[in-house]
Each structure stands twice: as structure tokens, then as C-alpha cells.
XYZ file of C-alpha atoms in Angstrom:
472
model
C 0.176 -0.024 0.039
C 1.625 3.689 -1.420
C 1.462 6.267 1.919
C -0.464 9.979 0.486
C 1.651 12.493 0.752
C -1.848 14.530 1.745
C -1.980 12.299 4.857
C 0.925 14.200 6.046
C 0.808 18.451 6.999
C 3.158 20.447 5.294
C 5.020 22.027 7.945
C 5.699 24.992 6.093
C 1.898 25.418 4.833
C 0.317 28.325 7.728
C -3.436 28.982 6.668
C -5.794 29.109 9.109
C -6.983 26.208 8.269
C -4.182 24.376 9.827
C -4.525 27.130 12.926
C -4.806 26.097 16.657
C -8.121 27.911 17.228
C -9.345 26.084 13.675
C -12.318 24.132 15.306
C -12.027 21.424 13.295
C -7.988 21.008 13.783
C -8.518 22.115 17.791
C -11.859 19.205 18.573
C -10.718 15.826 16.833
C -15.057 15.550 16.551
C -15.244 17.500 13.900
C -14.541 17.506 10.126
C -12.193 18.885 8.712
C -13.228 21.426 6.274
C -14.517 20.870 2.362
C -12.062 21.806 -0.154
C -14.682 22.296 -3.418
C -14.266 20.717 -6.174
C -11.660 18.208 -4.696
C -14.491 15.335 -5.489
C -15.519 14.651 -9.353
C -18.527 12.157 -8.288
C -20.154 15.737 -8.654
C -17.930 16.963 -11.680
C -16.190 19.806 -10.249
C -12.469 20.199 -12.309
C -9.410 18.519 -10.230
C -7.072 21.421 -9.001
C -5.295 22.879 -11.492
C -1.167 23.311 -9.972
C -0.976 26.251 -12.498
C -4.303 28.430 -11.647
C -4.690 31.428 -10.249
C -4.685 30.901 -6.202
C -8.123 31.155 -4.568
C -9.703 33.498 -2.286
C -6.911 35.896 -2.566
C -4.155 34.318 -1.651
C -1.304 35.456 -3.935
C 1.072 33.310 -6.681
C 4.265 32.416 -5.067
C 2.740 31.274 -2.267
C 1.017 28.410 -3.496
C 3.415 28.017 -5.812
C 5.356 27.167 -2.712
C 2.396 25.248 -1.137
C 1.798 21.875 -1.964
C -1.993 20.838 -2.623
C -4.506 20.785 0.156
C -4.907 17.465 1.553
C -7.916 16.099 0.510
C -10.533 15.264 3.151
C -11.688 11.924 3.978
C -15.367 12.849 4.484
C -18.190 13.418 2.021
C -17.411 16.286 -0.140
C -18.720 20.046 1.267
C -20.559 20.852 -2.141
C -24.348 19.606 -0.645
C -22.908 21.402 2.572
C -22.425 24.311 0.741
C -25.816 24.342 -0.961
C -27.731 24.299 2.010
C -25.963 27.353 3.180
C -26.466 29.126 0.159
C -30.281 28.398 0.574
C -30.093 29.049 4.287
C -28.773 32.485 3.044
C -31.935 33.327 1.334
C -34.038 31.876 3.721
C -33.049 33.218 6.236
C -31.274 36.746 5.462
C -27.534 35.956 6.286
C -28.566 32.250 8.580
C -24.745 31.022 7.205
C -22.996 33.279 9.005
C -25.129 31.182 11.566
C -24.356 28.509 11.658
C -21.204 29.087 11.802
C -21.420 30.637 15.298
C -23.005 27.368 16.384
C -20.309 25.657 15.804
C -18.209 28.395 18.256
C -18.440 26.601 21.386
C -16.388 29.757 23.249
C -18.339 32.064 25.592
C -20.305 35.132 23.688
C -22.405 37.843 24.868
C -26.436 36.913 24.001
C -27.085 39.304 20.424
C -29.831 41.779 22.418
C -33.287 41.595 21.067
C -35.005 44.085 19.188
C -38.369 45.162 17.764
C -39.473 47.439 14.521
C -42.589 49.411 15.365
C -45.815 48.953 12.968
C -46.206 51.069 10.429
C -48.953 53.440 10.229
C -50.238 52.241 6.979
C -50.532 47.550 8.577
C -53.569 48.753 9.658
C -56.309 50.124 7.087
C -58.102 53.092 10.406
C -60.338 54.960 7.389
C -63.629 55.023 6.135
C -64.233 51.923 4.329
C -62.645 49.471 7.010
C -64.037 47.556 9.602
C -61.018 49.095 12.222
C -63.192 52.997 11.315
C -66.853 51.335 11.818
C -65.779 50.044 14.710
C -63.467 52.899 16.266
C -66.559 55.714 15.021
C -69.601 53.068 16.549
C -67.941 52.672 20.140
C -68.454 55.900 20.319
C -71.775 55.745 20.485
C -72.709 52.333 21.909
C -73.327 51.994 25.601
C -73.979 49.455 27.542
C -76.999 48.425 29.733
C -78.115 46.347 33.453
C -81.614 45.890 34.139
C -82.560 44.485 37.536
C -86.063 43.357 37.990
C -88.282 40.958 40.110
C -86.787 38.821 37.958
C -82.858 39.326 37.849
C -80.576 41.297 35.792
C -80.627 41.323 32.324
C -77.834 42.857 30.393
C -77.824 44.621 26.915
C -76.307 47.063 24.530
C -77.535 50.457 23.102
C -77.563 53.035 21.060
C -77.331 57.054 21.598
C -78.985 58.789 19.840
C -78.767 62.113 21.061
C -75.554 64.603 23.079
C -78.566 64.645 26.301
C -79.114 60.651 26.334
C -81.551 59.174 24.660
C -81.122 56.281 23.363
C -82.301 53.324 21.302
C -82.562 49.332 22.731
C -84.296 46.544 22.563
C -87.456 46.380 24.283
C -86.823 42.901 25.485
C -83.864 44.437 27.507
C -86.368 46.616 29.128
C -89.553 44.311 29.666
C -87.937 43.451 33.459
C -87.660 46.236 34.582
C -91.492 46.424 36.003
C -92.440 47.739 39.569
C -89.477 48.818 41.907
C -86.624 47.821 38.996
C -84.005 49.824 38.199
C -82.173 50.637 34.713
C -77.805 51.271 34.634
C -76.313 52.162 31.784
C -72.503 52.394 30.920
C -71.056 54.502 28.709
C -67.877 54.924 26.339
C -65.915 57.280 28.533
C -66.605 54.110 31.722
C -69.140 56.282 33.473
C -72.041 54.648 34.654
C -75.573 56.937 35.091
C -79.246 56.048 36.042
C -81.317 55.556 33.242
C -85.871 55.426 32.299
C -87.889 54.228 29.817
C -89.039 56.734 27.477
C -91.512 54.350 25.331
C -92.218 50.342 24.171
C -92.759 49.448 20.814
C -93.720 45.207 21.343
C -93.927 44.979 17.676
C -91.084 46.167 16.510
C -89.289 44.542 20.239
C -87.612 48.323 20.052
C -87.769 50.776 22.723
C -86.266 54.063 24.119
C -84.522 54.513 27.542
C -83.112 58.357 28.757
C -79.779 58.645 30.246
C -79.971 60.637 33.594
C -77.275 63.965 34.049
C -75.325 63.633 30.650
C -74.962 65.783 28.005
C -71.989 66.717 25.347
C -72.650 62.006 24.367
C -71.324 61.289 20.707
C -74.663 60.461 18.738
C -74.632 57.540 16.512
C -75.215 58.422 12.826
C -77.565 56.669 11.516
C -77.600 54.458 7.528
C -80.708 53.680 5.562
C -81.182 49.813 5.745
C -83.184 49.710 2.135
C -80.180 50.178 0.096
C -78.270 47.382 1.599
C -76.570 44.911 -0.276
C -76.716 40.698 0.273
C -72.794 39.479 0.711
C -72.095 43.705 2.228
C -69.855 44.058 5.394
C -70.741 45.084 8.269
C -69.193 45.581 12.400
C -71.585 44.080 15.189
C -71.120 46.508 18.341
C -71.930 45.577 21.649
C -71.226 44.167 24.704
C -71.584 40.002 25.136
C -71.591 38.368 28.783
C -70.548 41.982 29.453
C -67.427 42.167 27.992
C -68.045 45.648 26.396
C -67.088 47.626 23.128
C -66.893 43.784 21.666
C -66.325 44.331 17.845
C -67.262 41.411 15.579
C -67.567 41.520 11.618
C -69.461 39.744 9.304
C -71.612 40.097 5.921
C -75.044 40.975 5.602
C -76.301 37.646 4.520
C -80.474 37.738 3.756
C -82.748 40.395 3.399
C -86.384 41.386 4.749
C -86.441 37.536 7.180
C -89.277 36.810 9.031
C -88.588 36.439 12.471
C -90.694 34.404 14.990
C -90.976 34.142 18.167
C -92.355 31.166 19.788
C -94.107 31.553 23.590
C -93.864 29.231 26.376
C -97.311 27.039 25.410
C -96.559 27.260 21.273
C -99.787 28.693 21.366
C -98.363 31.971 19.258
C -95.747 33.119 18.115
C -93.875 36.659 18.068
C -93.226 38.019 14.421
C -91.196 40.990 13.407
C -88.849 41.683 10.401
C -85.415 41.205 10.440
C -82.003 41.021 8.781
C -79.695 38.199 8.482
C -76.655 38.360 8.908
C -73.465 35.624 9.872
C -71.865 39.036 12.318
C -71.225 36.731 15.861
C -74.048 38.215 18.022
C -74.477 36.986 21.613
C -75.907 37.452 25.107
C -75.601 41.445 25.681
C -75.757 42.103 22.440
C -79.805 43.184 22.034
C -80.113 46.591 21.379
C -76.613 47.309 20.163
C -75.619 48.875 16.509
C -75.392 47.041 13.196
C -72.805 49.167 10.916
C -71.982 49.432 7.857
C -67.609 50.169 7.116
C -68.860 53.774 7.349
C -69.584 53.241 11.333
C -73.089 53.857 9.679
C -75.881 51.991 11.426
C -78.470 49.845 9.400
C -79.867 47.429 11.749
C -80.343 47.213 15.631
C -78.899 43.401 17.082
C -81.690 41.356 18.416
C -81.762 37.696 17.939
C -79.780 34.922 16.893
C -80.469 31.414 15.862
C -79.934 28.880 18.363
C -81.370 25.656 15.954
C -82.661 23.049 19.112
C -79.203 24.158 21.333
C -82.505 25.393 23.834
C -83.690 21.102 24.175
C -80.231 20.203 23.851
C -79.838 19.333 19.470
C -77.225 21.353 17.902
C -76.255 24.901 18.614
C -76.447 26.834 14.965
C -73.763 29.724 13.963
C -74.242 31.877 11.677
C -77.732 33.188 12.606
C -78.104 36.793 13.535
C -81.291 38.982 13.344
C -81.061 42.872 13.683
C -84.206 44.975 12.966
C -83.289 47.444 10.066
C -82.344 50.821 10.891
C -85.628 52.335 8.452
C -87.934 51.179 10.495
C -85.952 51.859 13.835
C -85.809 55.672 12.833
C -89.137 56.121 12.222
C -90.271 53.876 15.605
C -87.381 55.842 17.871
C -88.850 59.506 16.307
C -92.617 58.569 17.634
C -90.929 57.255 20.917
C -89.008 60.375 21.623
C -91.870 62.232 21.052
C -94.720 61.277 22.685
C -93.946 57.620 24.512
C -95.470 55.497 22.008
C -95.293 54.367 18.545
C -97.990 53.393 15.551
C -97.401 50.090 13.411
C -99.404 49.769 10.056
C -102.741 47.031 10.146
C -104.146 45.304 7.780
C -107.009 44.429 8.482
C -106.856 40.975 8.981
C -107.083 37.360 10.753
C -105.279 33.958 9.988
C -102.955 31.719 11.307
C -99.537 29.583 10.758
C -102.714 26.609 10.320
C -104.300 27.483 7.963
C -105.148 25.880 4.659
C -103.477 28.003 2.083
C -107.055 27.335 0.276
C -110.045 25.380 0.386
C -109.420 22.840 -2.657
C -106.114 21.993 -0.877
C -104.027 22.987 -4.516
C -100.602 24.105 -4.733
C -101.022 27.851 -3.778
C -98.138 29.205 -1.895
C -99.924 32.199 1.058
C -101.237 33.057 3.345
C -105.155 32.183 3.607
C -107.131 34.908 4.536
C -109.155 33.881 7.997
C -111.173 37.013 8.079
C -111.731 40.636 7.425
C -112.227 42.900 9.408
C -114.985 45.493 8.760
C -114.420 48.899 7.051
C -109.800 47.567 8.149
C -107.503 48.731 5.139
C -108.157 44.805 3.409
C -112.038 44.946 3.148
C -111.206 48.937 1.637
C -109.156 47.308 -1.031
C -111.757 44.365 -2.021
C -110.129 41.292 0.862
C -112.495 38.611 1.077
C -112.033 35.478 3.471
C -110.257 32.670 1.313
C -108.582 34.176 0.310
C -104.625 33.301 -0.093
C -102.129 36.706 -0.053
C -99.015 35.064 -2.283
C -97.676 38.172 -2.094
C -97.210 42.423 -1.186
C -95.008 44.557 -2.417
C -93.598 42.393 -4.959
C -91.652 39.825 -1.652
C -93.488 36.292 -1.741
C -95.475 35.361 1.341
C -95.352 31.580 1.890
C -97.825 31.838 5.366
C -98.497 33.649 8.006
C -96.403 35.044 9.388
C -94.813 35.937 6.639
C -97.264 38.649 6.008
C -97.454 39.927 9.380
C -94.130 40.172 9.238
C -93.799 42.131 5.530
C -96.962 44.712 6.660
C -94.361 45.576 9.358
C -91.586 46.575 7.172
C -94.337 49.241 5.907
C -95.711 52.325 7.479
C -99.119 53.239 8.497
C -100.600 55.196 5.439
C -98.895 54.132 3.417
C -100.068 52.142 -0.306
C -99.400 48.732 -1.426
C -100.013 46.752 -3.700
C -100.988 42.747 -3.029
C -100.680 39.752 -5.262
C -104.201 38.081 -3.978
C -105.598 34.028 -6.155
C -108.893 33.784 -4.901
C -111.099 30.660 -4.043
C -111.709 30.200 -7.406
C -108.373 29.934 -8.541
C -108.187 33.297 -9.980
C -104.875 35.525 -9.565
C -105.469 39.248 -9.453
C -104.043 42.610 -8.252
C -104.883 45.214 -5.792
C -103.614 48.011 -3.558
C -104.146 48.362 -0.113
C -103.631 51.384 2.762
C -102.665 50.217 5.027
C -103.940 51.420 8.469
C -102.296 52.401 12.001
C -102.979 50.692 15.112
C -100.815 51.886 18.662
C -98.600 49.322 18.911
C -98.814 48.847 22.392
C -98.723 44.996 22.018
C -96.058 42.673 20.109
C -97.879 41.884 16.559
C -98.660 37.876 16.658
C -100.061 34.620 15.197
C -101.727 31.647 16.157
C -100.815 28.163 15.460
C -103.420 26.900 16.163
C -106.473 26.420 13.831
C -108.745 29.617 15.869
C -107.544 32.945 13.474
C -105.880 35.408 15.456
C -106.014 38.715 14.702
C -103.147 40.841 13.938
C -102.235 43.270 16.750
C -103.866 41.108 19.980
C -102.362 41.458 23.329
C -99.589 39.088 23.079
C -99.546 37.094 26.232
C -96.070 35.452 25.171
C -93.417 38.368 23.580
C -89.681 37.531 24.615
C -88.768 36.930 27.122
C -85.578 35.548 28.526
C -86.711 32.424 28.950
C -89.154 32.095 25.406
C -87.094 30.440 22.408
C -87.878 31.864 19.148
C -88.911 28.671 17.579
C -85.030 27.943 17.950
C -84.013 31.939 17.973
C -83.432 33.294 21.653
C -83.740 37.352 22.218
C -80.686 38.880 23.457
C -80.040 40.590 26.628
C -82.090 38.574 29.207
């Protein structure tokens, strides 16, 4: 066997690779440093003795120095590739790799942080951040203590002197001896009293005592909302003040029904559907667009069969359209009462669409009030109302909800099918009634009058037929 001359160190070689401080030479556990191009296996050329010296050494030194010893380990080419890749990804990570091999004591580098750029968060109009900031300045927390305990909800500040809009079911438990405490955006707490309620719309106005210079909410319009439009909700779910959630408008003009404990009556109103998370304590708080304008009053969420041990439903929240809420709030602030439109018919959810059991889909009229709006328009008992103002009607609850979308005295077109199957369009001028009781629909065969006193208005333990009012 011939001895390889490269196995012996050249005594005249004083390159750094042979210095005592070199980690490869001082610690036998480390392999010798790679010599790039020493293995033809990877296609690298063999060293040329006459070539220019690498890494900046002078030609004279190269000529006097024998070839570097050939390391007895795998080629360094993969190591080079790995270091380059890490350097590209980590920004100089290759240098850190050398430090990892150096066990000498060193001072740890100080940690630094980079301040966020003002442009990192979009707080301009049209952003969720902007909408949240605007709405939070006009959102109050409401706590109502009464004989049944304490109810918690939210409110929308309407005026600088303390008029605040909320849900009727938030304040309905105040009763005799109860009290309302409102926490304003600045953290101060104040007493409040009920100015007026509108049960059919689940709305109420309260007056906060001893305040001034509050920031009133900016009211938008709900009639121009689009499905898919981004919205933001602000409220105090589970007593967590100024909680902000965001989502979209999922549907317009939904029929919201609330059942009483007996199941014989359901309360009805019209609402906006949203997937914006709303939870107990959000009731009465604002649903705003990305300009921070109020487009709805949060009222209920679909819980599926959660109240009876079933599956929880998510992303099904409901808000009262601001166009309706604005009209009602103005009336309540003026004289403490509000009006609602009346069609002047009665019916129930259990009644067939018509006597012949045909496939006509709509709300069958059980009876017509004498001299009422429907009678004046020519409706008769047994007629099936299939559409109101272009909106299709599938049952009697839909009929009542669509009527509540409009204002007293407004003229609206309706489509009806009589008992012979003939369809015609009529124009109805809606009547008016004081809103002192929830609009209800009977689930039994006996017809129920629109606007009859409600014995099961939405309370803390009254599931909305899968819907729970929040704030109780």
C-alpha cells in the first residue's frame, strides 16, 4: 500500500485552516473543512497547479505550497448548497451556522422590535377598524334589574342628552321597583328611565339621566343594503364591553318569529339576517356598515335546538332594519308611543292555503275586519295572499312581517288568489294602530287578530322557535 503524501501536514503551510484555533483541528470530533471541487463525483474539475490561487492568496504562496490535503469525508458541495439556501431564506443564516459550531463564550445579541407602520392597519372609512372606532363611541352598556333578576344588553346613543335606543326585551323586565343602569363609552355609569316601547318591533327608547355632550350614532339606511355587504356589530356580550365582531349581510327581509312557552302564539317581526357573531348582551346594540353608520339594531340569533339539547346553529343573527327603527324611535322620543301598520285581516299558521288544497303558496285569510284596509281594497275571507309589494308570501307569519316593513298609511300592492283560483293585484292603503302589544300569529286553527295582546312576548326564557332574544 502506498502512503498518500496528503496525509501528512505540510510544516510550511501556515494557512488559517491549520491554526490552533480552528474548530476542525482543535476538536477531533469535527471533520476537516471541505475543499470545494476536490471530488470529481459531483462534476467539479481537479485542481490545476498552475491556476490562480483561490480566496485571494498570492501566486507565489500558491506555488510554494503543496496541494491541500484531501479530506476523508463526504464532499462539501451539499453543505455549500444548504448554507446558500438557508442564507437566501433566513437572510444571512449561513453566518449563524458558523457561530453554532463555536463553543466559545459570547454575549447574546440584544432582541429588537420594529414599530408597526401606520399603513399596516387600515383605519380609513370603508374598513372594519374605522367602523369599530366610530360605532364604539356611540354604544352603551345597559343593565336592568327587576323582579326576575338582572338583564344585560346594549344601546345606541341617539342624542347628546342621553336618548338611547335598545330592544324592548332588554328593558321589559324593569317593572315596578326595577332600575336601569347605563355605562357610557367613557366608563361612567348613570341611571336611566324608559321613555317608550314598541313591542311589535322589539324596540324601546330610554333616557340616561344627567348627561350631555354624548356622541350620537350616525344612522344610515337599510333599504340600500346588499347581500354580501360587510357589516360590524358592537355590543357587550357576556358583559364584555365594546366587543367588536364583523361579518356580512346574509339576507334581507327575513321573517323572525318568537314562540311563547305554550307554543300557541308566535311573535313576528321583519329582520336583516347576518352572520356577524352576536351573543347574549349584544341585544339593542348597533349593526353598522363600514362607514360606521347604523343599519340595524341587533335583536336575536338562531340557536337551532340548543335550548332543548339539540345542535347549536351558528352564523344566523337578526337585526331590526334601521329604516324601521328610526321611524319608531322618533315617535317614542316625541310622545312615548309608536304606531304600526295594520292590514285588517286574521289567520293562522295552521290554516291551509285555500279550501281546495291546491298548490298555491301563500297566507290564507281567515277573516277580514269590517271597514279595515283589506276590506276597503276588496279582500275577502278565503283569499290567499301570495305577495306584498313584490315580496313573496309563504305563510301567515310572512304576511305579518311584510306588513310591518311598511309605514301606516302607505299604499302597497298585493297579489291574491281567490277561492276559484283566479289571481289579481290589489292596492291596499295600510291602516294604523298604537303599538302597545306584540304582533302575534296563532299556531292553532282558530284565527288570531293582527295586533292582539301578546301573552308571550319575547322574554329571557322564550326561545324564538329556535331563536333566542339577546339581552336577557
